[in-house]
Coordinates of C-alpha atoms and ligand atoms in Angstrom, one line a residue:
X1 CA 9.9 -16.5 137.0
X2 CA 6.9 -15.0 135.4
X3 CA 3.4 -14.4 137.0
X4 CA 1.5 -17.6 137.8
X5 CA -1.1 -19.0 134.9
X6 CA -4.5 -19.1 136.3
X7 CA -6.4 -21.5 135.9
X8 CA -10.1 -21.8 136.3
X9 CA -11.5 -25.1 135.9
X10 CA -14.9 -26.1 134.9
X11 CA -16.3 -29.7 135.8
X12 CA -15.2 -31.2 138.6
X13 CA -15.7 -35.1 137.5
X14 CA -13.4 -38.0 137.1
X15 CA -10.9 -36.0 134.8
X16 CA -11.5 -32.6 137.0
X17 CA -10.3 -34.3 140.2
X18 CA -7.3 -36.4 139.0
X19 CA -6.5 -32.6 137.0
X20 CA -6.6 -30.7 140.3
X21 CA -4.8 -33.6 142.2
X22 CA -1.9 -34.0 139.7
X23 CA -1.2 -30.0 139.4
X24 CA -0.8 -30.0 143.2
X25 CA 1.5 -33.3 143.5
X26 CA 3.5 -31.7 140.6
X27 CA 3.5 -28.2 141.1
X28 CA 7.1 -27.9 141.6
X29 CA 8.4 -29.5 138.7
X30 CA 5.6 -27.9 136.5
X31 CA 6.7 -24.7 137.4
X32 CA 10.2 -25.5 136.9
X33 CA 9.5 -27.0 133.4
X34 CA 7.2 -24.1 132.6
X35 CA 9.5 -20.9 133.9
X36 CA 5.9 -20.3 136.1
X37 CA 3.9 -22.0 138.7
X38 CA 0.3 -22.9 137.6
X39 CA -2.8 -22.0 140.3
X40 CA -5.8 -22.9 140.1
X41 CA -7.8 -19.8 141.1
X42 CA -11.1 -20.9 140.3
X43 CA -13.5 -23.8 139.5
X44 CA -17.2 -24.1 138.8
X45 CA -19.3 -27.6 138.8
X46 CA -23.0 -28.5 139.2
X47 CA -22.8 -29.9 143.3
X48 CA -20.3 -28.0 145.3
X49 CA -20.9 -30.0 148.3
X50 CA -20.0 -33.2 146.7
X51 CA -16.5 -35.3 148.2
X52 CA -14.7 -35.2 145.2
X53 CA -11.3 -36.4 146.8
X54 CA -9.7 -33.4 145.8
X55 CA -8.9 -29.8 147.5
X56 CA -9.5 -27.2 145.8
X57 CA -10.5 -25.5 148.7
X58 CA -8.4 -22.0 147.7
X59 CA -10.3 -21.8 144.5
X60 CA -12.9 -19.5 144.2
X61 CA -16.1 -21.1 143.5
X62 CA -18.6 -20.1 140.5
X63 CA -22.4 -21.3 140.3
X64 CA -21.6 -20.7 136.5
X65 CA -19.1 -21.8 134.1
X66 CA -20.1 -19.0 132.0
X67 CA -19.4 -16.2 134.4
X68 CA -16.0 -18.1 135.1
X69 CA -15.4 -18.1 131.3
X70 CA -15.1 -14.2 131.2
X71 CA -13.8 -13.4 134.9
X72 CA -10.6 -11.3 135.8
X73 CA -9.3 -14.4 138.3
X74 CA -8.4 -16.2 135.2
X75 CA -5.7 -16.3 132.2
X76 CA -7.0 -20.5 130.9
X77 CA -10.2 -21.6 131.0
X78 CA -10.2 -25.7 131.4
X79 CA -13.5 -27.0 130.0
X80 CA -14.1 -30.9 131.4
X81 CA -18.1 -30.4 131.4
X82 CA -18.8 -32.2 127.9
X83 CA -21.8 -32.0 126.0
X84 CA -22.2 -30.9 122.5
X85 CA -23.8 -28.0 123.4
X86 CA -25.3 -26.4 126.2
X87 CA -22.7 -25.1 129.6
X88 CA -19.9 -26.4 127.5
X89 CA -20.5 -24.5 124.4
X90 CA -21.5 -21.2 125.9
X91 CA -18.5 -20.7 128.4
X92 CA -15.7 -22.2 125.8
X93 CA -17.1 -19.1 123.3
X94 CA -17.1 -17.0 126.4
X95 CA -13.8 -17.9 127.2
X96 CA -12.0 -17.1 123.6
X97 CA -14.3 -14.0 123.3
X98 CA -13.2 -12.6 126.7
X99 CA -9.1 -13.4 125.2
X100 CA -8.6 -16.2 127.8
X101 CA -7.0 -19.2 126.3
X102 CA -9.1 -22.6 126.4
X103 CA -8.1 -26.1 127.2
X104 CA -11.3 -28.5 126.4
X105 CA -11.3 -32.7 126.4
X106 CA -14.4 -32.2 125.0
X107 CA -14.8 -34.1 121.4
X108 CA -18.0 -33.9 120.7
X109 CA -18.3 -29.7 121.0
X110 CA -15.3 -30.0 118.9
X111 CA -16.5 -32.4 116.2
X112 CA -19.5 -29.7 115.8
X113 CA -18.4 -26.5 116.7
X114 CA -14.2 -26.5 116.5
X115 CA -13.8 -24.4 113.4
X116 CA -16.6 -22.1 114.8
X117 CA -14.2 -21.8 118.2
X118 CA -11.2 -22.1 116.4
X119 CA -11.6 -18.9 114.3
X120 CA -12.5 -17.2 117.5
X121 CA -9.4 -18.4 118.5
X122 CA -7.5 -16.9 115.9
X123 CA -9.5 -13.5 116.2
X124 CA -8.8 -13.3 119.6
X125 CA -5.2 -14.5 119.4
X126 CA -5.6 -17.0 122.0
X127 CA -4.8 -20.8 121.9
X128 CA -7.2 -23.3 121.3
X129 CA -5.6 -26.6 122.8
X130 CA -7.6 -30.1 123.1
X131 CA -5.1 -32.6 123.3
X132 CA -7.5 -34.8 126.0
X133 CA -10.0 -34.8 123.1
X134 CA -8.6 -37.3 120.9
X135 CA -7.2 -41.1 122.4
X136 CA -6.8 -39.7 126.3
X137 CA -3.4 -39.6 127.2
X138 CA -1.6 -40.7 123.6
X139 CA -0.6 -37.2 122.8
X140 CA -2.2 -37.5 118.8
X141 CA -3.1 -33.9 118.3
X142 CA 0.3 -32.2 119.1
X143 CA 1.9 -34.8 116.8
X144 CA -0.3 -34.2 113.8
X145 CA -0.2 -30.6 114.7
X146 CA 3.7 -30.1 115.0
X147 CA 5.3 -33.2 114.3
X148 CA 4.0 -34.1 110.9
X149 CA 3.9 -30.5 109.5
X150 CA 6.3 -31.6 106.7
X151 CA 4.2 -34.8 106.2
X152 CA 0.8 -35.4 103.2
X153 CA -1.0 -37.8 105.5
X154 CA -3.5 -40.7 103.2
X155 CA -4.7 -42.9 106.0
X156 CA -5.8 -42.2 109.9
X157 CA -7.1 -44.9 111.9
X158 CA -7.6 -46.1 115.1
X159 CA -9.1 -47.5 118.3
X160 CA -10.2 -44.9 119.8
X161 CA -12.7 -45.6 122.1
X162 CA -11.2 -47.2 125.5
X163 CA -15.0 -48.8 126.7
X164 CA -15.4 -50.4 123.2
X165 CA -11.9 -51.9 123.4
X166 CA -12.6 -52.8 126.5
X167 CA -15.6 -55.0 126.1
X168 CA -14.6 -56.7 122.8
X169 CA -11.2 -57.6 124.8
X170 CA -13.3 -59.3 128.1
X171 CA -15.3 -61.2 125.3
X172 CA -12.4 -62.4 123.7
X173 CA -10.5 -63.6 127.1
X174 CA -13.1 -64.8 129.4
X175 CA -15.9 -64.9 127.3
X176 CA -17.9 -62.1 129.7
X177 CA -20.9 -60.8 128.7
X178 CA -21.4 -57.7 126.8
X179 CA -23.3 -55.7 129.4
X180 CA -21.0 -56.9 132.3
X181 CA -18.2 -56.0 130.7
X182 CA -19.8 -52.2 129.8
X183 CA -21.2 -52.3 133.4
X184 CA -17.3 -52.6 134.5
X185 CA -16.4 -50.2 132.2
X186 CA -19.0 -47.7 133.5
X187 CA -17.4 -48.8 137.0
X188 CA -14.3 -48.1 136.1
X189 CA -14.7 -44.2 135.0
X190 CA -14.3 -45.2 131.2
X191 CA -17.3 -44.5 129.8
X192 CA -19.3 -41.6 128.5
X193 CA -22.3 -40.2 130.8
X194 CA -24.3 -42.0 128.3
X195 CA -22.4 -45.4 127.2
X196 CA -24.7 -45.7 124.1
X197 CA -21.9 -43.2 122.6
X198 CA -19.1 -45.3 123.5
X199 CA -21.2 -48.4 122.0
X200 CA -22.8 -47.1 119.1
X201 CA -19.6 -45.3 117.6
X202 CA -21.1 -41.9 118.3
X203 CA -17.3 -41.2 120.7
X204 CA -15.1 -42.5 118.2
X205 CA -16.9 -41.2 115.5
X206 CA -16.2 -37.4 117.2
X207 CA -12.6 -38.2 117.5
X208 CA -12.3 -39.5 113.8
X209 CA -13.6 -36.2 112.6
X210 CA -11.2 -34.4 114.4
X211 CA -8.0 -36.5 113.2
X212 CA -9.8 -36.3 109.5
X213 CA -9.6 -32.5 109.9
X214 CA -6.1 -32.8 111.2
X215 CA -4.7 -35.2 108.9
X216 CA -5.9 -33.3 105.6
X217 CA -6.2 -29.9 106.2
X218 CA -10.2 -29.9 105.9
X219 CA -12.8 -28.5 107.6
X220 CA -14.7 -30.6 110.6
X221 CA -17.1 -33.0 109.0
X222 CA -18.7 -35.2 111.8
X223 CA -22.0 -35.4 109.8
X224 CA -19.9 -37.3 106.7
X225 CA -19.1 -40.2 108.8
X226 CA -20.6 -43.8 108.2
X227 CA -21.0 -45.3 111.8
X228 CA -21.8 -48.6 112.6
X229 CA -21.1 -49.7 116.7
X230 CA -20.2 -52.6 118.2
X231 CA -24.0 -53.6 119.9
X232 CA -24.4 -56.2 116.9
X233 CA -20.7 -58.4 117.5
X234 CA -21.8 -62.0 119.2
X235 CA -19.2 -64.2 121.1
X236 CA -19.8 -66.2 117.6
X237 CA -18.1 -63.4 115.8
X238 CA -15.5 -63.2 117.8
X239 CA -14.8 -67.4 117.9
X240 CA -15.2 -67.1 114.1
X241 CA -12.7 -64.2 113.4
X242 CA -10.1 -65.6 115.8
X243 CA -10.3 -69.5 113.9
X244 CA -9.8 -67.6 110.6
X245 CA -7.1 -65.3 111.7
X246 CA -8.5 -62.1 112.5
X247 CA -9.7 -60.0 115.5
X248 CA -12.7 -57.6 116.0
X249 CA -11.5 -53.8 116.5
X250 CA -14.2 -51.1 116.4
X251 CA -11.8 -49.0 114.2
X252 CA -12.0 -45.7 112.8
X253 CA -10.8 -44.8 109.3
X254 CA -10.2 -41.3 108.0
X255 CA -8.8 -42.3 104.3
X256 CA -7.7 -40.0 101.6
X257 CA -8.9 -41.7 98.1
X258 CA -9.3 -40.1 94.4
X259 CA -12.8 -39.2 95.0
X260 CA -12.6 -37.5 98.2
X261 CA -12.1 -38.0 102.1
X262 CA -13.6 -41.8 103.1
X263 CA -14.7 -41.3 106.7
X264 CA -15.9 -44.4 108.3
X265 CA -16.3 -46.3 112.1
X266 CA -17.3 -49.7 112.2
X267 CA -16.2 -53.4 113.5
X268 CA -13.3 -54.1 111.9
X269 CA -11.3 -57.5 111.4
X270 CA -7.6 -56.8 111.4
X271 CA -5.2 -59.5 111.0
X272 CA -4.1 -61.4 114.3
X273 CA -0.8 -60.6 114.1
X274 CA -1.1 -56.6 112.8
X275 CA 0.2 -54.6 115.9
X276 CA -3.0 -52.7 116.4
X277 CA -4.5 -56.4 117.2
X278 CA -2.5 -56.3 120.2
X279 CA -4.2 -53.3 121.5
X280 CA -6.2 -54.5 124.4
X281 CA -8.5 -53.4 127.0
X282 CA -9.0 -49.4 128.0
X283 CA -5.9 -49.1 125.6
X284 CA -6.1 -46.9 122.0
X285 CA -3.8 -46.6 119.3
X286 CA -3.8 -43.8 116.4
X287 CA -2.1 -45.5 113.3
X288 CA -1.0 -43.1 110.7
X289 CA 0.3 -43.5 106.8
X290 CA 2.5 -41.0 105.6
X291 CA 4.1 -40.0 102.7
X292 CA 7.5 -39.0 104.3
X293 CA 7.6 -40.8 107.7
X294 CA 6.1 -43.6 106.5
X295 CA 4.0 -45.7 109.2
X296 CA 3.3 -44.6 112.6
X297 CA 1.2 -46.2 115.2
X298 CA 0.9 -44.7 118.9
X299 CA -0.7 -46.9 121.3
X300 CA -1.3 -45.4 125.1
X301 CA -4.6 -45.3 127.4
X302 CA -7.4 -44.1 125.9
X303 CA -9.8 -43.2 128.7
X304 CA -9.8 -42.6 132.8
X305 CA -9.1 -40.1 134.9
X306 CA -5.6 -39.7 135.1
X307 CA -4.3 -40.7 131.5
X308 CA -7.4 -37.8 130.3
X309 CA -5.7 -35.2 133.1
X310 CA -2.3 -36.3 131.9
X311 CA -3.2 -34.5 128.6
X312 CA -5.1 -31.6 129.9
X313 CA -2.0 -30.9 132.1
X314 CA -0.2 -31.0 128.9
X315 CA -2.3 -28.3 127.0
X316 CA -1.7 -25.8 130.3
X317 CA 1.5 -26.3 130.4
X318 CA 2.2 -25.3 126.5
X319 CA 0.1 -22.1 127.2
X320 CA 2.0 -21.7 130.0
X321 CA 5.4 -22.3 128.2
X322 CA 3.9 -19.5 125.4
X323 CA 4.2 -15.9 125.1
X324 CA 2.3 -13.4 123.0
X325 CA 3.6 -13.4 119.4
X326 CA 5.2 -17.1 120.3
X327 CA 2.6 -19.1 120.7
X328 CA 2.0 -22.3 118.9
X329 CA -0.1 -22.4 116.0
X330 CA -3.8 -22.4 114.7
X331 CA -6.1 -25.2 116.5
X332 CA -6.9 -27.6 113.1
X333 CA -2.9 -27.2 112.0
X334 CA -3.6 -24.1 109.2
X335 CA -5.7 -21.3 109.6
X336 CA -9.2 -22.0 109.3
X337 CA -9.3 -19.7 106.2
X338 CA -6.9 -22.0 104.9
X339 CA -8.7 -25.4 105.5
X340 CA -10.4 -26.9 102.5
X341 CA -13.6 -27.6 102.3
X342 CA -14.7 -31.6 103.1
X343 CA -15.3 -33.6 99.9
X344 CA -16.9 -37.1 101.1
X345 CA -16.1 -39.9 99.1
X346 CA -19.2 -42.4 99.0
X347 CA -19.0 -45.3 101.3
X348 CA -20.6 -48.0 98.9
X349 CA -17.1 -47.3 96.8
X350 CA -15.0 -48.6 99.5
X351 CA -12.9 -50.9 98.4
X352 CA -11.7 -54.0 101.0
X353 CA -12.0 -57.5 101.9
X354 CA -15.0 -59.2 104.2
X355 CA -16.4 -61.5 106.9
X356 CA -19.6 -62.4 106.0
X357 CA -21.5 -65.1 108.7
X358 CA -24.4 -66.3 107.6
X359 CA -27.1 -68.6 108.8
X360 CA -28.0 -70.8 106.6
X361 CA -31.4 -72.9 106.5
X362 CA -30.3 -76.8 106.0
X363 CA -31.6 -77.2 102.3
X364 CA -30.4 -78.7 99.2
X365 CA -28.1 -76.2 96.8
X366 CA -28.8 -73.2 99.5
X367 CA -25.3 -73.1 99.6
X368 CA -24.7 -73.0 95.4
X369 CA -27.2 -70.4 95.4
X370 CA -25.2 -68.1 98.0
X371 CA -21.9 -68.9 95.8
X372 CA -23.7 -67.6 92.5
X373 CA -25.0 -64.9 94.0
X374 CA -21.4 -63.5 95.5
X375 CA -20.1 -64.6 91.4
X376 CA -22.5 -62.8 89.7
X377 CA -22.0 -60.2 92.0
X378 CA -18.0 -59.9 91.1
X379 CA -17.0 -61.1 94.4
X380 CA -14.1 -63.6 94.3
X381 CA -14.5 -65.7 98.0
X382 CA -10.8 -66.3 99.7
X383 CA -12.8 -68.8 102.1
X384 CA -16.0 -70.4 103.3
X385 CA -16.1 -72.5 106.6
X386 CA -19.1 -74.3 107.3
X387 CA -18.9 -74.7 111.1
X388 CA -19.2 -78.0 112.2
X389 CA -21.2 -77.4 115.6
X390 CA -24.1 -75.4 114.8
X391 CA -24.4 -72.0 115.9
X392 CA -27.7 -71.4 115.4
X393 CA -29.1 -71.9 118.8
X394 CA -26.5 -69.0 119.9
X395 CA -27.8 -67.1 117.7
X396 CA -32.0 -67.6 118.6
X397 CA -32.7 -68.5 114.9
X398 CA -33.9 -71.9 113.4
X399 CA -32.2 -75.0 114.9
X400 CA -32.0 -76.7 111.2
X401 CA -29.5 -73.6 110.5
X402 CA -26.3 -74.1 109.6
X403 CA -23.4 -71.5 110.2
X404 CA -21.2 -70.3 107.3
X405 CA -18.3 -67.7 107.5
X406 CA -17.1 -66.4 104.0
X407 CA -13.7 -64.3 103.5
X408 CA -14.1 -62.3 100.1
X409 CA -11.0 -61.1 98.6
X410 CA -11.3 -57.4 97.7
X411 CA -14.6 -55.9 96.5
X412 CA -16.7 -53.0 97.0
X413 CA -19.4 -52.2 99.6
X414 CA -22.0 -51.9 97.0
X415 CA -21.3 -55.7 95.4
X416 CA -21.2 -56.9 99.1
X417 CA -24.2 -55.2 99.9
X418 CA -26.3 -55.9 96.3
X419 CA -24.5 -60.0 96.7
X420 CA -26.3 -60.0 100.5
X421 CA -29.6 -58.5 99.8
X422 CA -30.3 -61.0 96.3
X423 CA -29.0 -64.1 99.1
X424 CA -31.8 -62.8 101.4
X425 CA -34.6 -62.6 98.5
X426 CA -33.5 -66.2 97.7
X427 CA -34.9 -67.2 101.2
X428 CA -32.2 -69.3 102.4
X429 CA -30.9 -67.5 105.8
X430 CA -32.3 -68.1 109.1
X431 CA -31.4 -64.8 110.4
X432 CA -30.0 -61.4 109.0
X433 CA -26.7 -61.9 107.9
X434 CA -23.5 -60.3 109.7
X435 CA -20.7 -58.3 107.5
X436 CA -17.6 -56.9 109.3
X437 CA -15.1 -55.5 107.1
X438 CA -11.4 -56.4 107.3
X439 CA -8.5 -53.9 107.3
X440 CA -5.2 -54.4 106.0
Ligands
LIG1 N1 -15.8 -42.9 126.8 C1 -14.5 -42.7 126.2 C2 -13.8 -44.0 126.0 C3 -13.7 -41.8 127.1 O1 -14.3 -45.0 126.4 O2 -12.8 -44.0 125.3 C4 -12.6 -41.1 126.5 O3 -13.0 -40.2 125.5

């Protein structure tokens, strides 16, 4: 057997813990898998006195993740600190710099900063593996990476934010509210240290660039993305989309179309009987169109300690599978001389069908003036549903207010949006009017 990897492991959280506890339950069959055992020889968090239900007593101990990055006890530097910037940044760039190999389940540095670390990476001829950055434990990255080499990818989409699918799933089911159900999520180790990322589509947004850059050999473009979260969806939504047929997903969508790369997160209504409706709870799924393997969709859990740990222990065990001049290939797929530069294709072009719910003051021809204004806007309405009880005291508008759900047929965003805003000038809604695009 080969020496031992060495492992030094920075942030000793949720994921840290359930890492360190899962290499020691499984450090026989790892080494036997891997042709070496795996040691952690070093670690490095903010409190070192805290119970973390975990032993890494043998380890030595390092006030600084940075001075771990670049010391001689180490061969992998595991980054589980998060944050954009900051700790996180500094010792990931130490760590390639100083020709250690980096493991990171950190999106967001990677959303702004992976081709950056990736071409450091390449220069230092280390590996660059982030498999626990995208979807938890579904393991995305090394099939877009490896698997679909021989692939041209048009669509990537997904539910990738375990809180968010979460919540809208407790709404759904037992009709809990909103911030119980994030509170439980919080609880439950699923969400981010601040949960207005997981809410606002800030998380999934990060992941969606890095799928983007994966599925269409293009540079990182996290700036590009439209983002709309899930703060706005009422109980009346969801009632609403399930009598029509449909179910709220906050999705992202990385879509290849004739004027460049469509990058977009948003509530989405998917039809009730499309598999990726029957994603529920902490759960994600990563759909994929292809041109030669056709559809894919993997579905696993997205978030929590172990299903994150189960990827990071992944990533090690690649590098420790590796040797020099055999190791697997560039971080983003090609090298990043290779990638393409991001072209973004403008989001009042996309092209899809709606749920409109509008609420609707109680007048004479309101409701012939909201039907001229989608007609002379191009929009051709699959269905309108009055509903009979009235909504409008759920919703704290006027209690004369009726409402009305429309399905359009396919339009664009800019009709839907010009169509809306002339509906508002007319006067006749109650309250601002709630759009949530439907995928196919
Ligand atoms: N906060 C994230 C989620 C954790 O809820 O999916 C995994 O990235």
């Amino acid at each position: 057997m080969d020496a031992p990897l060495r492992l030094g492991i920075a942030g000793l959280g949720t994921v840290g813990s359930a890492l360190i506890n899962l290499l020691q339950n499984k450090s026989e069959t790892l080494a036997e898998r891997c042709g070496r055992a795996i040691t952690v020889t070093a670690v490095s968090a903010r409190n070192r006195s805290r119970d973390r239900g975990c032993d890494f007593s043998s380890a030595k101990w390092f006030d600084d993740p940075v001075e771990m990055a670049a010391s001689e006890d180490i061969d992998v530097f595991v980054e589980l600190i998060g944050g954009t910037e900051g700790p996180a940044l500094d010792s990931v760039k130490k760590a390639l710099e100083a020709g250690k190999h980096v493991v990171t389940a950190n999106k967001a540095m990677l959303a702004y900063h992976g081709i950056e670390l990736a071409e450091v990476a390449e220069n230092s001829g280390v590996l660059l593996n982030y498999e626990a950055a995208v979807a938890g434990g579904i393991p995305i990255v090394k099939t877009m990476r490896e698997s679909l080499t021989g692939n041209d990818v048009t669509r990537v989409y997904g539910i990738l934010n375990g809180t968010c699918n979460y919540i809208l799933t407790r709404m759904e089911d037992e009709g809990i509210s909103f911030e119980d159900c994030l509170a439980d999520a919080q609880r439950l180790g699923y969400a981010e240290a601040d949960p207005a990322f997981d809410i606002e589509g800030n998380d999934t947004a990060h992941k969606l660039a890095i799928l983007a850059s994966l599925a269409f050999g293009t540079k990182l473009a996290p700036d590009e993305i439209y983002i709309e979260g899930i703060t706005s969806i009422t109980t009346a939504d969801i009632e609403a989309a399930k009598s029509l047929g449909y179910r709220i997903k906050l999705l992202g969508v990385a879509l290849k179309t004739d004027s460049g790369i469509e990058q977009r997160v948003h509530p989405t209504m998917v039809p009730l009987n499309a598999p990726i409706a029957q994603i529920a709870g902490v759960t994600n799924a990563v759909g994929i169109d292809a041109d030669i393997v056709g559809e894919l969709l993997m579905s696993g859990p997205g978030a929590g300690g172990d299903a994150t740990a189960s990827a990071v222990a992944g990533d090690i065990a690649d590098i420790a599978k590796s040797r020099p001049g055999h190791q697997h290939g560039p971080a983003f797929g090609a090298p990043v001389a290779k990638l393409a530069p991001y072209k973004r294709a403008r989001m009042r072009s996309h092209e899809g069908g709606y749920f409109i719910r509008l609420s609707v003051n109680d007048r004479a021809g309101a409701f012939g003036a909201i039907a001229t204004r989608m007609g002379e806007s191009k929009i051709s309405l699959e269905s309108i549903v009055q509903k009979e009880a009235d909504a409008s005291s759920a919703n704290g508008t006027d209690d004369t207010a009726k409402t009305v759900i429309l399905i359009t047929h396919s339009t664009t965003e800019s009709a839907i949006r010009e169509a809306l805003e002339n509906i508002r000038n007319d006067g006749h809604l109650a309250a601002d009017p709630q759009m949530i695009r439907i995928e196919k």
